[in-house]
PDB file of N, CA and C in Angstrom:
ATOM      1  N   MET A   1       0.839  -1.166   0.000  1.00 74.00           N
ATOM      2  CA  MET A   1       0.000   0.000   0.000  1.00 74.00           C
ATOM      3  C   MET A   1       0.887   1.233   0.000  1.00 74.00           C
ATOM      4  N   THR A   2       0.570   2.142  -0.865  1.00 85.00           N
ATOM      5  CA  THR A   2       1.335   3.376  -0.974  1.00 85.00           C
ATOM      6  C   THR A   2       0.701   4.445  -0.089  1.00 85.00           C
ATOM      7  N   ILE A   3       1.513   5.132   0.663  1.00 83.00           N
ATOM      8  CA  ILE A   3       1.035   6.214   1.509  1.00 83.00           C
ATOM      9  C   ILE A   3       1.196   7.519   0.758  1.00 83.00           C
ATOM     10  N   ALA A   4       0.107   8.286   0.710  1.00 81.00           N
ATOM     11  CA  ALA A   4       0.125   9.582   0.028  1.00 81.00           C
ATOM     12  C   ALA A   4      -0.254  10.669   1.023  1.00 81.00           C
ATOM     13  N   THR A   5       0.400  11.786   0.909  1.00 85.00           N
ATOM     14  CA  THR A   5       0.095  12.929   1.754  1.00 85.00           C
ATOM     15  C   THR A   5      -0.940  13.789   1.044  1.00 85.00           C
ATOM     16  N   VAL A   6      -1.957  14.212   1.779  1.00 82.00           N
ATOM     17  CA  VAL A   6      -3.024  15.037   1.209  1.00 82.00           C
ATOM     18  C   VAL A   6      -2.792  16.479   1.628  1.00 82.00           C
ATOM     19  N   ASP A   7      -2.755  17.368   0.636  1.00 86.00           N
ATOM     20  CA  ASP A   7      -2.608  18.795   0.905  1.00 86.00           C
ATOM     21  C   ASP A   7      -3.995  19.372   1.173  1.00 86.00           C
ATOM     22  N   MET A   8      -4.303  19.657   2.422  1.00 86.00           N
ATOM     23  CA  MET A   8      -5.632  20.144   2.804  1.00 86.00           C
ATOM     24  C   MET A   8      -5.935  21.532   2.253  1.00 86.00           C
ATOM     25  N   ASN A   9      -4.905  22.273   1.860  1.00 89.00           N
ATOM     26  CA  ASN A   9      -5.148  23.594   1.269  1.00 89.00           C
ATOM     27  C   ASN A   9      -5.905  23.480  -0.049  1.00 89.00           C
ATOM     28  N   ARG A  10      -5.721  22.362  -0.741  1.00 88.00           N
ATOM     29  CA  ARG A  10      -6.446  22.168  -2.003  1.00 88.00           C
ATOM     30  C   ARG A  10      -7.914  21.880  -1.750  1.00 88.00           C
ATOM     31  N   ILE A  11      -8.226  21.237  -0.627  1.00 88.00           N
ATOM     32  CA  ILE A  11      -9.623  20.941  -0.296  1.00 88.00           C
ATOM     33  C   ILE A  11     -10.282  22.145   0.367  1.00 88.00           C
ATOM     34  N   ASN A  12      -9.567  22.837   1.225  1.00 89.00           N
ATOM     35  CA  ASN A  12     -10.107  24.001   1.931  1.00 89.00           C
ATOM     36  C   ASN A  12      -9.987  25.269   1.096  1.00 89.00           C
ATOM     37  N   ASN A  13     -10.293  25.178  -0.159  1.00 88.00           N
ATOM     38  CA  ASN A  13     -10.182  26.277  -1.106  1.00 88.00           C
ATOM     39  C   ASN A  13     -11.566  26.892  -1.306  1.00 88.00           C
ATOM     40  N   ASP A  14     -11.634  28.220  -1.439  1.00 91.00           N
ATOM     41  CA  ASP A  14     -12.922  28.883  -1.655  1.00 91.00           C
ATOM     42  C   ASP A  14     -13.593  28.432  -2.948  1.00 91.00           C
ATOM     43  N   ARG A  15     -12.807  28.199  -3.985  1.00 92.00           N
ATOM     44  CA  ARG A  15     -13.380  27.765  -5.264  1.00 92.00           C
ATOM     45  C   ARG A  15     -14.006  26.386  -5.139  1.00 92.00           C
ATOM     46  N   VAL A  16     -13.391  25.509  -4.350  1.00 90.00           N
ATOM     47  CA  VAL A  16     -13.953  24.173  -4.128  1.00 90.00           C
ATOM     48  C   VAL A  16     -15.259  24.302  -3.346  1.00 90.00           C
ATOM     49  N   ALA A  17     -15.284  25.164  -2.340  1.00 90.00           N
ATOM     50  CA  ALA A  17     -16.493  25.360  -1.539  1.00 90.00           C
ATOM     51  C   ALA A  17     -17.636  25.894  -2.393  1.00 90.00           C
ATOM     52  N   VAL A  18     -17.349  26.845  -3.266  1.00 90.00           N
ATOM     53  CA  VAL A  18     -18.382  27.405  -4.146  1.00 90.00           C
ATOM     54  C   VAL A  18     -18.880  26.347  -5.119  1.00 90.00           C
ATOM     55  N   TYR A  19     -17.972  25.562  -5.669  1.00 91.00           N
ATOM     56  CA  TYR A  19     -18.366  24.509  -6.603  1.00 91.00           C
ATOM     57  C   TYR A  19     -19.265  23.483  -5.927  1.00 91.00           C
ATOM     58  N   LEU A  20     -18.871  23.014  -4.751  1.00 89.00           N
ATOM     59  CA  LEU A  20     -19.656  21.995  -4.067  1.00 89.00           C
ATOM     60  C   LEU A  20     -20.990  22.535  -3.557  1.00 89.00           C
ATOM     61  N   ALA A  21     -21.070  23.834  -3.297  1.00 86.00           N
ATOM     62  CA  ALA A  21     -22.333  24.430  -2.871  1.00 86.00           C
ATOM     63  C   ALA A  21     -23.310  24.545  -4.032  1.00 86.00           C
ATOM     64  N   SER A  22     -22.798  24.637  -5.258  1.00 88.00           N
ATOM     65  CA  SER A  22     -23.675  24.840  -6.408  1.00 88.00           C
ATOM     66  C   SER A  22     -23.896  23.581  -7.235  1.00 88.00           C
ATOM     67  N   THR A  23     -23.215  22.514  -6.930  1.00 89.00           N
ATOM     68  CA  THR A  23     -23.340  21.294  -7.724  1.00 89.00           C
ATOM     69  C   THR A  23     -24.453  20.410  -7.182  1.00 89.00           C
ATOM     70  N   ASP A  24     -24.723  19.334  -7.893  1.00 89.00           N
ATOM     71  CA  ASP A  24     -25.733  18.373  -7.482  1.00 89.00           C
ATOM     72  C   ASP A  24     -25.344  17.775  -6.130  1.00 89.00           C
ATOM     73  N   ARG A  25     -26.319  17.536  -5.282  1.00 87.00           N
ATOM     74  CA  ARG A  25     -26.020  17.049  -3.932  1.00 87.00           C
ATOM     75  C   ARG A  25     -25.357  15.686  -3.943  1.00 87.00           C
ATOM     76  N   ARG A  26     -25.561  14.900  -5.009  1.00 92.00           N
ATOM     77  CA  ARG A  26     -24.922  13.581  -5.094  1.00 92.00           C
ATOM     78  C   ARG A  26     -23.408  13.709  -5.198  1.00 92.00           C
ATOM     79  N   VAL A  27     -22.939  14.758  -5.849  1.00 92.00           N
ATOM     80  CA  VAL A  27     -21.495  14.997  -5.940  1.00 92.00           C
ATOM     81  C   VAL A  27     -20.954  15.330  -4.553  1.00 92.00           C
ATOM     82  N   THR A  28     -21.669  16.192  -3.842  1.00 90.00           N
ATOM     83  CA  THR A  28     -21.248  16.558  -2.493  1.00 90.00           C
ATOM     84  C   THR A  28     -21.240  15.343  -1.580  1.00 90.00           C
ATOM     85  N   ILE A  29     -22.243  14.483  -1.700  1.00 91.00           N
ATOM     86  CA  ILE A  29     -22.296  13.261  -0.896  1.00 91.00           C
ATOM     87  C   ILE A  29     -21.102  12.370  -1.219  1.00 91.00           C
ATOM     88  N   GLY A  30     -20.746  12.262  -2.501  1.00 93.00           N
ATOM     89  CA  GLY A  30     -19.600  11.456  -2.906  1.00 93.00           C
ATOM     90  C   GLY A  30     -18.287  11.985  -2.355  1.00 93.00           C
ATOM     91  N   VAL A  31     -18.121  13.302  -2.391  1.00 92.00           N
ATOM     92  CA  VAL A  31     -16.902  13.908  -1.850  1.00 92.00           C
ATOM     93  C   VAL A  31     -16.836  13.684  -0.344  1.00 92.00           C
ATOM     94  N   ARG A  32     -17.961  13.876   0.332  1.00 92.00           N
ATOM     95  CA  ARG A  32     -18.006  13.655   1.781  1.00 92.00           C
ATOM     96  C   ARG A  32     -17.669  12.202   2.122  1.00 92.00           C
ATOM     97  N   PHE A  33     -18.230  11.259   1.348  1.00 93.00           N
ATOM     98  CA  PHE A  33     -17.951   9.846   1.588  1.00 93.00           C
ATOM     99  C   PHE A  33     -16.467   9.536   1.384  1.00 93.00           C
ATOM    100  N   ALA A  34     -15.904  10.056   0.292  1.00 92.00           N
ATOM    101  CA  ALA A  34     -14.499   9.769  -0.001  1.00 92.00           C
ATOM    102  C   ALA A  34     -13.592  10.273   1.122  1.00 92.00           C
ATOM    103  N   LEU A  35     -13.854  11.485   1.610  1.00 91.00           N
ATOM    104  CA  LEU A  35     -13.023  12.027   2.686  1.00 91.00           C
ATOM    105  C   LEU A  35     -13.204  11.236   3.979  1.00 91.00           C
ATOM    106  N   GLU A  36     -14.461  10.869   4.285  1.00 91.00           N
ATOM    107  CA  GLU A  36     -14.702  10.090   5.500  1.00 91.00           C
ATOM    108  C   GLU A  36     -14.076   8.699   5.399  1.00 91.00           C
ATOM    109  N   ALA A  37     -14.148   8.080   4.219  1.00 91.00           N
ATOM    110  CA  ALA A  37     -13.581   6.739   4.040  1.00 91.00           C
ATOM    111  C   ALA A  37     -12.065   6.757   4.162  1.00 91.00           C
ATOM    112  N   LEU A  38     -11.446   7.857   3.763  1.00 88.00           N
ATOM    113  CA  LEU A  38      -9.997   7.971   3.864  1.00 88.00           C
ATOM    114  C   LEU A  38      -9.549   8.494   5.223  1.00 88.00           C
ATOM    115  N   GLY A  39     -10.491   8.824   6.077  1.00 88.00           N
ATOM    116  CA  GLY A  39     -10.148   9.303   7.412  1.00 88.00           C
ATOM    117  C   GLY A  39      -9.653  10.735   7.424  1.00 88.00           C
ATOM    118  N   ILE A  40     -10.055  11.516   6.441  1.00 89.00           N
ATOM    119  CA  ILE A  40      -9.644  12.920   6.350  1.00 89.00           C
ATOM    120  C   ILE A  40     -10.729  13.768   6.981  1.00 89.00           C
ATOM    121  N   GLU A  41     -10.333  14.696   7.823  1.00 89.00           N
ATOM    122  CA  GLU A  41     -11.306  15.559   8.492  1.00 89.00           C
ATOM    123  C   GLU A  41     -12.040  16.416   7.472  1.00 89.00           C
ATOM    124  N   LEU A  42     -13.356  16.492   7.632  1.00 89.00           N
ATOM    125  CA  LEU A  42     -14.183  17.254   6.697  1.00 89.00           C
ATOM    126  C   LEU A  42     -14.022  18.751   6.917  1.00 89.00           C
ATOM    127  N   PRO A  43     -13.918  19.520   5.838  1.00 89.00           N
ATOM    128  CA  PRO A  43     -13.909  20.982   5.980  1.00 89.00           C
ATOM    129  C   PRO A  43     -15.280  21.452   6.476  1.00 89.00           C
ATOM    130  N   ASP A  44     -15.339  22.658   7.001  1.00 86.00           N
ATOM    131  CA  ASP A  44     -16.577  23.194   7.553  1.00 86.00           C
ATOM    132  C   ASP A  44     -17.713  23.214   6.527  1.00 86.00           C
ATOM    133  N   PHE A  45     -17.416  23.527   5.272  1.00 86.00           N
ATOM    134  CA  PHE A  45     -18.476  23.634   4.279  1.00 86.00           C
ATOM    135  C   PHE A  45     -19.057  22.280   3.884  1.00 86.00           C
ATOM    136  N   LEU A  46     -18.416  21.188   4.269  1.00 87.00           N
ATOM    137  CA  LEU A  46     -18.952  19.852   3.981  1.00 87.00           C
ATOM    138  C   LEU A  46     -19.615  19.205   5.188  1.00 87.00           C
ATOM    139  N   ARG A  47     -19.518  19.838   6.334  1.00 85.00           N
ATOM    140  CA  ARG A  47     -20.139  19.264   7.520  1.00 85.00           C
ATOM    141  C   ARG A  47     -21.649  19.371   7.397  1.00 85.00           C
ATOM    142  N   ARG A  48     -22.303  18.369   7.923  1.00 77.00           N
ATOM    143  CA  ARG A  48     -23.755  18.371   7.900  1.00 77.00           C
ATOM    144  C   ARG A  48     -24.279  19.277   8.987  1.00 77.00           C
ATOM    145  N   GLY A  49     -25.494  19.735   8.783  1.00 70.00           N
ATOM    146  CA  GLY A  49     -26.150  20.553   9.798  1.00 70.00           C
ATOM    147  C   GLY A  49     -26.610  19.701  10.958  1.00 70.00           C
ATOM    148  N   ARG A  50     -27.313  20.313  11.841  1.00 63.00           N
ATOM    149  CA  ARG A  50     -27.818  19.610  13.009  1.00 63.00           C
ATOM    150  C   ARG A  50     -28.743  18.485  12.576  1.00 63.00           C
ATOM    151  N   PRO A  51     -28.522  17.267  13.037  1.00 62.00           N
ATOM    152  CA  PRO A  51     -29.414  16.188  12.637  1.00 62.00           C
ATOM    153  C   PRO A  51     -30.786  16.340  13.268  1.00 62.00           C
ATOM    154  N   GLY A  52     -31.762  15.853  12.594  1.00 62.00           N
ATOM    155  CA  GLY A  52     -33.122  15.912  13.112  1.00 62.00           C
ATOM    156  C   GLY A  52     -34.100  16.152  11.994  1.00 62.00           C
ATOM    157  N   PRO A  53     -35.367  15.998  12.286  1.00 65.00           N
ATOM    158  CA  PRO A  53     -36.372  16.167  11.238  1.00 65.00           C
ATOM    159  C   PRO A  53     -36.498  17.620  10.816  1.00 65.00           C
ATOM    160  N   ARG A  54     -36.767  17.798   9.566  1.00 67.00           N
ATOM    161  CA  ARG A  54     -37.000  19.132   9.031  1.00 67.00           C
ATOM    162  C   ARG A  54     -38.495  19.302   8.821  1.00 67.00           C
ATOM    163  N   PRO A  55     -39.011  20.491   9.085  1.00 66.00           N
ATOM    164  CA  PRO A  55     -40.450  20.662   8.899  1.00 66.00           C
ATOM    165  C   PRO A  55     -40.816  20.484   7.429  1.00 66.00           C
ATOM    166  N   ASN A  56     -41.842  19.728   7.190  1.00 80.00           N
ATOM    167  CA  ASN A  56     -42.251  19.507   5.810  1.00 80.00           C
ATOM    168  C   ASN A  56     -43.389  20.447   5.449  1.00 80.00           C
ATOM    169  N   ARG A  57     -43.884  20.309   4.251  1.00 81.00           N
ATOM    170  CA  ARG A  57     -44.912  21.222   3.754  1.00 81.00           C
ATOM    171  C   ARG A  57     -46.198  21.141   4.562  1.00 81.00           C
ATOM    172  N   VAL A  58     -46.569  19.932   4.974  1.00 81.00           N
ATOM    173  CA  VAL A  58     -47.812  19.785   5.737  1.00 81.00           C
ATOM    174  C   VAL A  58     -47.709  20.540   7.056  1.00 81.00           C
ATOM    175  N   ASN A  59     -46.582  20.381   7.753  1.00 81.00           N
ATOM    176  CA  ASN A  59     -46.408  21.089   9.029  1.00 81.00           C
ATOM    177  C   ASN A  59     -46.463  22.599   8.821  1.00 81.00           C
ATOM    178  N   LYS A  60     -45.803  23.108   7.787  1.00 84.00           N
ATOM    179  CA  LYS A  60     -45.812  24.548   7.516  1.00 84.00           C
ATOM    180  C   LYS A  60     -47.222  25.023   7.189  1.00 84.00           C
ATOM    181  N   MET A  61     -47.928  24.243   6.374  1.00 84.00           N
ATOM    182  CA  MET A  61     -49.282  24.620   5.987  1.00 84.00           C
ATOM    183  C   MET A  61     -50.210  24.618   7.208  1.00 84.00           C
ATOM    184  N   MET A  62     -50.090  23.598   8.060  1.00 84.00           N
ATOM    185  CA  MET A  62     -50.949  23.517   9.232  1.00 84.00           C
ATOM    186  C   MET A  62     -50.601  24.600  10.251  1.00 84.00           C
ATOM    187  N   ASP A  63     -49.337  24.960  10.378  1.00 85.00           N
ATOM    188  CA  ASP A  63     -48.958  26.067  11.251  1.00 85.00           C
ATOM    189  C   ASP A  63     -49.580  27.370  10.768  1.00 85.00           C
ATOM    190  N   ALA A  64     -49.561  27.577   9.442  1.00 86.00           N
ATOM    191  CA  ALA A  64     -50.173  28.779   8.872  1.00 86.00           C
ATOM    192  C   ALA A  64     -51.684  28.771   9.110  1.00 86.00           C
ATOM    193  N   LEU A  65     -52.318  27.613   8.955  1.00 86.00           N
ATOM    194  CA  LEU A  65     -53.755  27.503   9.187  1.00 86.00           C
ATOM    195  C   LEU A  65     -54.087  27.795  10.653  1.00 86.00           C
ATOM    196  N   ASP A  66     -53.318  27.224  11.567  1.00 85.00           N
ATOM    197  CA  ASP A  66     -53.546  27.470  12.995  1.00 85.00           C
ATOM    198  C   ASP A  66     -53.363  28.941  13.332  1.00 85.00           C
ATOM    199  N   ALA A  67     -52.374  29.581  12.709  1.00 87.00           N
ATOM    200  CA  ALA A  67     -52.148  31.007  12.958  1.00 87.00           C
ATOM    201  C   ALA A  67     -53.303  31.845  12.412  1.00 87.00           C
ATOM    202  N   ASP A  68     -53.831  31.473  11.256  1.00 89.00           N
ATOM    203  CA  ASP A  68     -54.933  32.225  10.654  1.00 89.00           C
ATOM    204  C   ASP A  68     -56.231  32.068  11.428  1.00 89.00           C
ATOM    205  N   THR A  69     -56.524  30.867  11.883  1.00 87.00           N
ATOM    206  CA  THR A  69     -57.796  30.619  12.560  1.00 87.00           C
ATOM    207  C   THR A  69     -57.761  30.981  14.028  1.00 87.00           C
ATOM    208  N   GLY A  70     -56.568  31.025  14.612  1.00 83.00           N
ATOM    209  CA  GLY A  70     -56.456  31.338  16.028  1.00 83.00           C
ATOM    210  C   GLY A  70     -56.927  30.197  16.914  1.00 83.00           C
ATOM    211  N   ASN A  71     -56.975  29.005  16.370  1.00 79.00           N
ATOM    212  CA  ASN A  71     -57.414  27.833  17.124  1.00 79.00           C
ATOM    213  C   ASN A  71     -56.386  27.516  18.210  1.00 79.00           C
ATOM    214  N   PRO A  72     -56.804  27.434  19.477  1.00 84.00           N
ATOM    215  CA  PRO A  72     -55.823  27.131  20.541  1.00 84.00           C
ATOM    216  C   PRO A  72     -55.308  25.686  20.478  1.00 84.00           C
ATOM    217  N   ASN A  73     -56.074  24.792  19.865  1.00 85.00           N
ATOM    218  CA  ASN A  73     -55.648  23.398  19.721  1.00 85.00           C
ATOM    219  C   ASN A  73     -54.979  23.242  18.366  1.00 85.00           C
ATOM    220  N   THR A  74     -53.654  23.205  18.360  1.00 85.00           N
ATOM    221  CA  THR A  74     -52.908  23.230  17.104  1.00 85.00           C
ATOM    222  C   THR A  74     -52.676  21.833  16.553  1.00 85.00           C
ATOM    223  N   TYR A  75     -52.315  21.800  15.293  1.00 83.00           N
ATOM    224  CA  TYR A  75     -51.988  20.546  14.609  1.00 83.00           C
ATOM    225  C   TYR A  75     -50.799  19.876  15.297  1.00 83.00           C
ATOM    226  N   ARG A  76     -49.824  20.672  15.723  1.00 82.00           N
ATOM    227  CA  ARG A  76     -48.646  20.110  16.387  1.00 82.00           C
ATOM    228  C   ARG A  76     -49.038  19.401  17.677  1.00 82.00           C
ATOM    229  N   GLN A  77     -49.952  20.027  18.440  1.00 84.00           N
ATOM    230  CA  GLN A  77     -50.418  19.392  19.671  1.00 84.00           C
ATOM    231  C   GLN A  77     -51.131  18.077  19.363  1.00 84.00           C
ATOM    232  N   GLU A  78     -51.920  18.082  18.310  1.00 84.00           N
ATOM    233  CA  GLU A  78     -52.628  16.852  17.934  1.00 84.00           C
ATOM    234  C   GLU A  78     -51.634  15.765  17.531  1.00 84.00           C
ATOM    235  N   LYS A  79     -50.624  16.155  16.759  1.00 82.00           N
ATOM    236  CA  LYS A  79     -49.630  15.200  16.291  1.00 82.00           C
ATOM    237  C   LYS A  79     -48.824  14.611  17.452  1.00 82.00           C
ATOM    238  N   LEU A  80     -48.475  15.454  18.432  1.00 84.00           N
ATOM    239  CA  LEU A  80     -47.693  15.006  19.576  1.00 84.00           C
ATOM    240  C   LEU A  80     -48.565  14.449  20.706  1.00 84.00           C
ATOM    241  N   LYS A  81     -49.886  14.538  20.521  1.00 85.00           N
ATOM    242  CA  LYS A  81     -50.849  14.054  21.532  1.00 85.00           C
ATOM    243  C   LYS A  81     -50.608  14.725  22.885  1.00 85.00           C
ATOM    244  N   ILE A  82     -50.590  16.063  22.846  1.00 86.00           N
ATOM    245  CA  ILE A  82     -50.443  16.841  24.076  1.00 86.00           C
ATOM    246  C   ILE A  82     -51.607  17.825  24.168  1.00 86.00           C
ATOM    247  N   GLY A  83     -51.736  18.476  25.306  1.00 84.00           N
ATOM    248  CA  GLY A  83     -52.800  19.453  25.497  1.00 84.00           C
ATOM    249  C   GLY A  83     -54.166  18.783  25.443  1.00 84.00           C
ATOM    250  N   ALA A  84     -55.057  19.349  24.650  1.00 84.00           N
ATOM    251  CA  ALA A  84     -56.412  18.799  24.528  1.00 84.00           C
ATOM    252  C   ALA A  84     -56.434  17.414  23.897  1.00 84.00           C
ATOM    253  N   PHE A  85     -55.365  17.064  23.226  1.00 83.00           N
ATOM    254  CA  PHE A  85     -55.296  15.762  22.521  1.00 83.00           C
ATOM    255  C   PHE A  85     -54.586  14.686  23.333  1.00 83.00           C
ATOM    256  N   ALA A  86     -54.219  15.000  24.560  1.00 85.00           N
ATOM    257  CA  ALA A  86     -53.525  14.024  25.407  1.00 85.00           C
ATOM    258  C   ALA A  86     -54.460  12.863  25.714  1.00 85.00           C
ATOM    259  N   PRO A  87     -53.932  11.657  25.736  1.00 85.00           N
ATOM    260  CA  PRO A  87     -54.776  10.504  26.045  1.00 85.00           C
ATOM    261  C   PRO A  87     -55.337  10.615  27.471  1.00 85.00           C
ATOM    262  N   ARG A  88     -56.580  10.247  27.585  1.00 83.00           N
ATOM    263  CA  ARG A  88     -57.222  10.301  28.903  1.00 83.00           C
ATOM    264  C   ARG A  88     -57.088   8.932  29.553  1.00 83.00           C
ATOM    265  N   SER A  89     -56.754   8.954  30.831  1.00 71.00           N
ATOM    266  CA  SER A  89     -56.608   7.662  31.514  1.00 71.00           C
ATOM    267  C   SER A  89     -57.753   7.380  32.456  1.00 71.00           C
TER     268      SER A  89
END
């Protein structure tokens, strides 16, 4: 096995960051995988954001509906089964 030294200045380049920000996400995923597989620390622009669910269209639409109607029992409460939607024992 041949050992190669990686020049991180070539990866931590502004032009590379701009390219990866504007390219297809599959390319970015491939670059991230290659660096992780080789054990190379990811630059800041390739790090993932905070893990967790992202609000989808239904949640946004229902939040807007709840705000418009002023209903105290919101869709989120119903989904999480809290407040008026809490199970009765």
